[in-house]
mmCIF file of C-alpha atoms in Angstrom:
data_model
loop_
_atom_site.group_PDB
_atom_site.id
_atom_site.type_symbol
_atom_site.label_atom_id
_atom_site.label_comp_id
_atom_site.label_asym_id
_atom_site.label_seq_id
_atom_site.Cartn_x
_atom_site.Cartn_y
_atom_site.Cartn_z
ATOM 1 C CA UNK A 1 6.088 11.631 -15.181
ATOM 2 C CA UNK A 2 4.836 11.714 -11.569
ATOM 3 C CA UNK A 3 1.207 10.738 -11.063
ATOM 4 C CA UNK A 4 -0.926 13.773 -10.155
ATOM 5 C CA UNK A 5 -2.460 13.457 -6.682
ATOM 6 C CA UNK A 6 -5.701 15.278 -7.420
ATOM 7 C CA UNK A 7 -8.380 13.167 -9.201
ATOM 8 C CA UNK A 8 -9.290 16.087 -11.467
ATOM 9 C CA UNK A 9 -5.650 16.439 -12.513
ATOM 10 C CA UNK A 10 -5.330 12.677 -13.074
ATOM 11 C CA UNK A 11 -8.459 12.561 -15.248
ATOM 12 C CA UNK A 12 -7.347 15.633 -17.213
ATOM 13 C CA UNK A 13 -3.852 14.201 -17.695
ATOM 14 C CA UNK A 14 -5.262 10.905 -18.991
ATOM 15 C CA UNK A 15 -7.634 12.759 -21.327
ATOM 16 C CA UNK A 16 -4.793 14.911 -22.695
ATOM 17 C CA UNK A 17 -2.527 11.915 -23.274
ATOM 18 C CA UNK A 18 -5.258 9.943 -25.060
ATOM 19 C CA UNK A 19 -6.353 12.899 -27.197
ATOM 20 C CA UNK A 20 -2.747 13.502 -28.275
ATOM 21 C CA UNK A 21 -2.650 10.089 -29.972
ATOM 22 C CA UNK A 22 -3.012 10.549 -33.749
ATOM 23 C CA UNK A 23 -5.432 7.620 -33.990
ATOM 24 C CA UNK A 24 -7.957 9.231 -31.650
ATOM 25 C CA UNK A 25 -10.576 11.599 -33.051
ATOM 26 C CA UNK A 26 -12.188 12.338 -29.683
ATOM 27 C CA UNK A 27 -13.156 10.918 -26.323
ATOM 28 C CA UNK A 28 -16.603 9.357 -25.968
ATOM 29 C CA UNK A 29 -18.796 8.789 -22.933
ATOM 30 C CA UNK A 30 -19.960 5.368 -24.055
ATOM 31 C CA UNK A 31 -23.525 4.210 -23.511
ATOM 32 C CA UNK A 32 -25.517 6.815 -21.583
ATOM 33 C CA UNK A 33 -22.346 8.823 -20.895
ATOM 34 C CA UNK A 34 -21.366 6.289 -18.263
ATOM 35 C CA UNK A 35 -17.632 6.462 -18.981
ATOM 36 C CA UNK A 36 -16.793 9.723 -17.284
ATOM 37 C CA UNK A 37 -15.070 11.124 -14.237
ATOM 38 C CA UNK A 38 -17.510 13.185 -12.198
ATOM 39 C CA UNK A 39 -15.536 15.867 -10.430
ATOM 40 C CA UNK A 40 -16.522 18.938 -8.444
ATOM 41 C CA UNK A 41 -17.896 21.424 -10.946
ATOM 42 C CA UNK A 42 -17.134 19.401 -14.075
ATOM 43 C CA UNK A 43 -17.063 16.050 -15.800
ATOM 44 C CA UNK A 44 -14.325 14.489 -17.938
ATOM 45 C CA UNK A 45 -16.215 12.506 -20.576
ATOM 46 C CA UNK A 46 -14.472 9.396 -21.894
ATOM 47 C CA UNK A 47 -12.256 8.824 -18.843
ATOM 48 C CA UNK A 48 -13.421 6.949 -15.751
ATOM 49 C CA UNK A 49 -10.836 6.594 -13.011
ATOM 50 C CA UNK A 50 -11.242 3.305 -11.219
ATOM 51 C CA UNK A 51 -11.874 3.209 -7.498
ATOM 52 C CA UNK A 52 -9.890 0.661 -5.508
ATOM 53 C CA UNK A 53 -9.222 -2.357 -7.742
ATOM 54 C CA UNK A 54 -11.478 -1.130 -10.556
ATOM 55 C CA UNK A 55 -9.761 -0.506 -13.892
ATOM 56 C CA UNK A 56 -9.400 2.861 -15.520
ATOM 57 C CA UNK A 57 -11.881 3.021 -18.391
ATOM 58 C CA UNK A 58 -11.420 5.108 -21.489
ATOM 59 C CA UNK A 59 -13.703 5.336 -24.503
ATOM 60 C CA UNK A 60 -12.658 6.871 -27.789
ATOM 61 C CA UNK A 61 -13.745 7.487 -31.346
ATOM 62 C CA UNK A 62 -10.904 6.367 -33.601
ATOM 63 C CA UNK A 63 -9.847 7.866 -36.916
ATOM 64 C CA UNK A 64 -10.599 5.629 -39.900
ATOM 65 C CA UNK A 65 -7.460 4.276 -41.507
ATOM 66 C CA UNK A 66 -5.470 4.688 -38.317
ATOM 67 C CA UNK A 67 -4.448 1.041 -38.215
ATOM 68 C CA UNK A 68 -5.765 -2.015 -36.404
ATOM 69 C CA UNK A 69 -7.996 -1.212 -33.437
ATOM 70 C CA UNK A 70 -6.337 -3.791 -31.125
ATOM 71 C CA UNK A 71 -3.003 -2.011 -31.666
ATOM 72 C CA UNK A 72 -4.650 1.341 -30.900
ATOM 73 C CA UNK A 73 -6.045 -0.120 -27.673
ATOM 74 C CA UNK A 74 -2.575 -1.360 -26.677
ATOM 75 C CA UNK A 75 -1.029 2.038 -27.387
ATOM 76 C CA UNK A 76 -3.720 3.860 -25.407
ATOM 77 C CA UNK A 77 -3.257 1.469 -22.492
ATOM 78 C CA UNK A 78 0.465 2.283 -22.510
ATOM 79 C CA UNK A 79 -0.283 6.032 -22.544
ATOM 80 C CA UNK A 80 -2.626 5.733 -19.565
ATOM 81 C CA UNK A 81 0.021 3.760 -17.669
ATOM 82 C CA UNK A 82 2.611 6.460 -18.419
ATOM 83 C CA UNK A 83 0.318 8.913 -16.624
ATOM 84 C CA UNK A 84 -1.040 6.765 -13.778
ATOM 85 C CA UNK A 85 1.471 3.977 -13.302
ATOM 86 C CA UNK A 86 0.757 0.255 -13.369
ATOM 87 C CA UNK A 87 -3.052 0.194 -13.474
ATOM 88 C CA UNK A 88 -5.574 -2.000 -15.233
ATOM 89 C CA UNK A 89 -7.026 -0.230 -18.262
ATOM 90 C CA UNK A 90 -10.116 -1.009 -20.310
ATOM 91 C CA UNK A 91 -10.312 0.659 -23.723
ATOM 92 C CA UNK A 92 -13.569 0.955 -25.646
ATOM 93 C CA UNK A 93 -13.557 2.077 -29.248
ATOM 94 C CA UNK A 94 -17.084 3.456 -29.444
ATOM 95 C CA UNK A 95 -16.970 4.445 -33.104
ATOM 96 C CA UNK A 96 -14.723 5.136 -36.079
ATOM 97 C CA UNK A 97 -14.783 8.605 -37.638
ATOM 98 C CA UNK A 98 -14.750 8.584 -41.413
#
């Protein structure tokens, strides 16, 4: 999959890929909504595209019983890299939905 050039498209593509994972209940903005991509006219909560050498940050609420959280983090990292290429990714599991 080619990496979208537009930051809004990249953030939306990452959000879609992460939300499609069966272990993810929803995206989460983290503390104070700080994990978000602020784009013209909108914000993608739960996805922060890194600038320069900064990592891409994603924050999710996981489904309970979806398996070990470290494995979920590895799978989400792989999904982000499928969208954006070889980037550093930080995954935060903000909560587990019952």
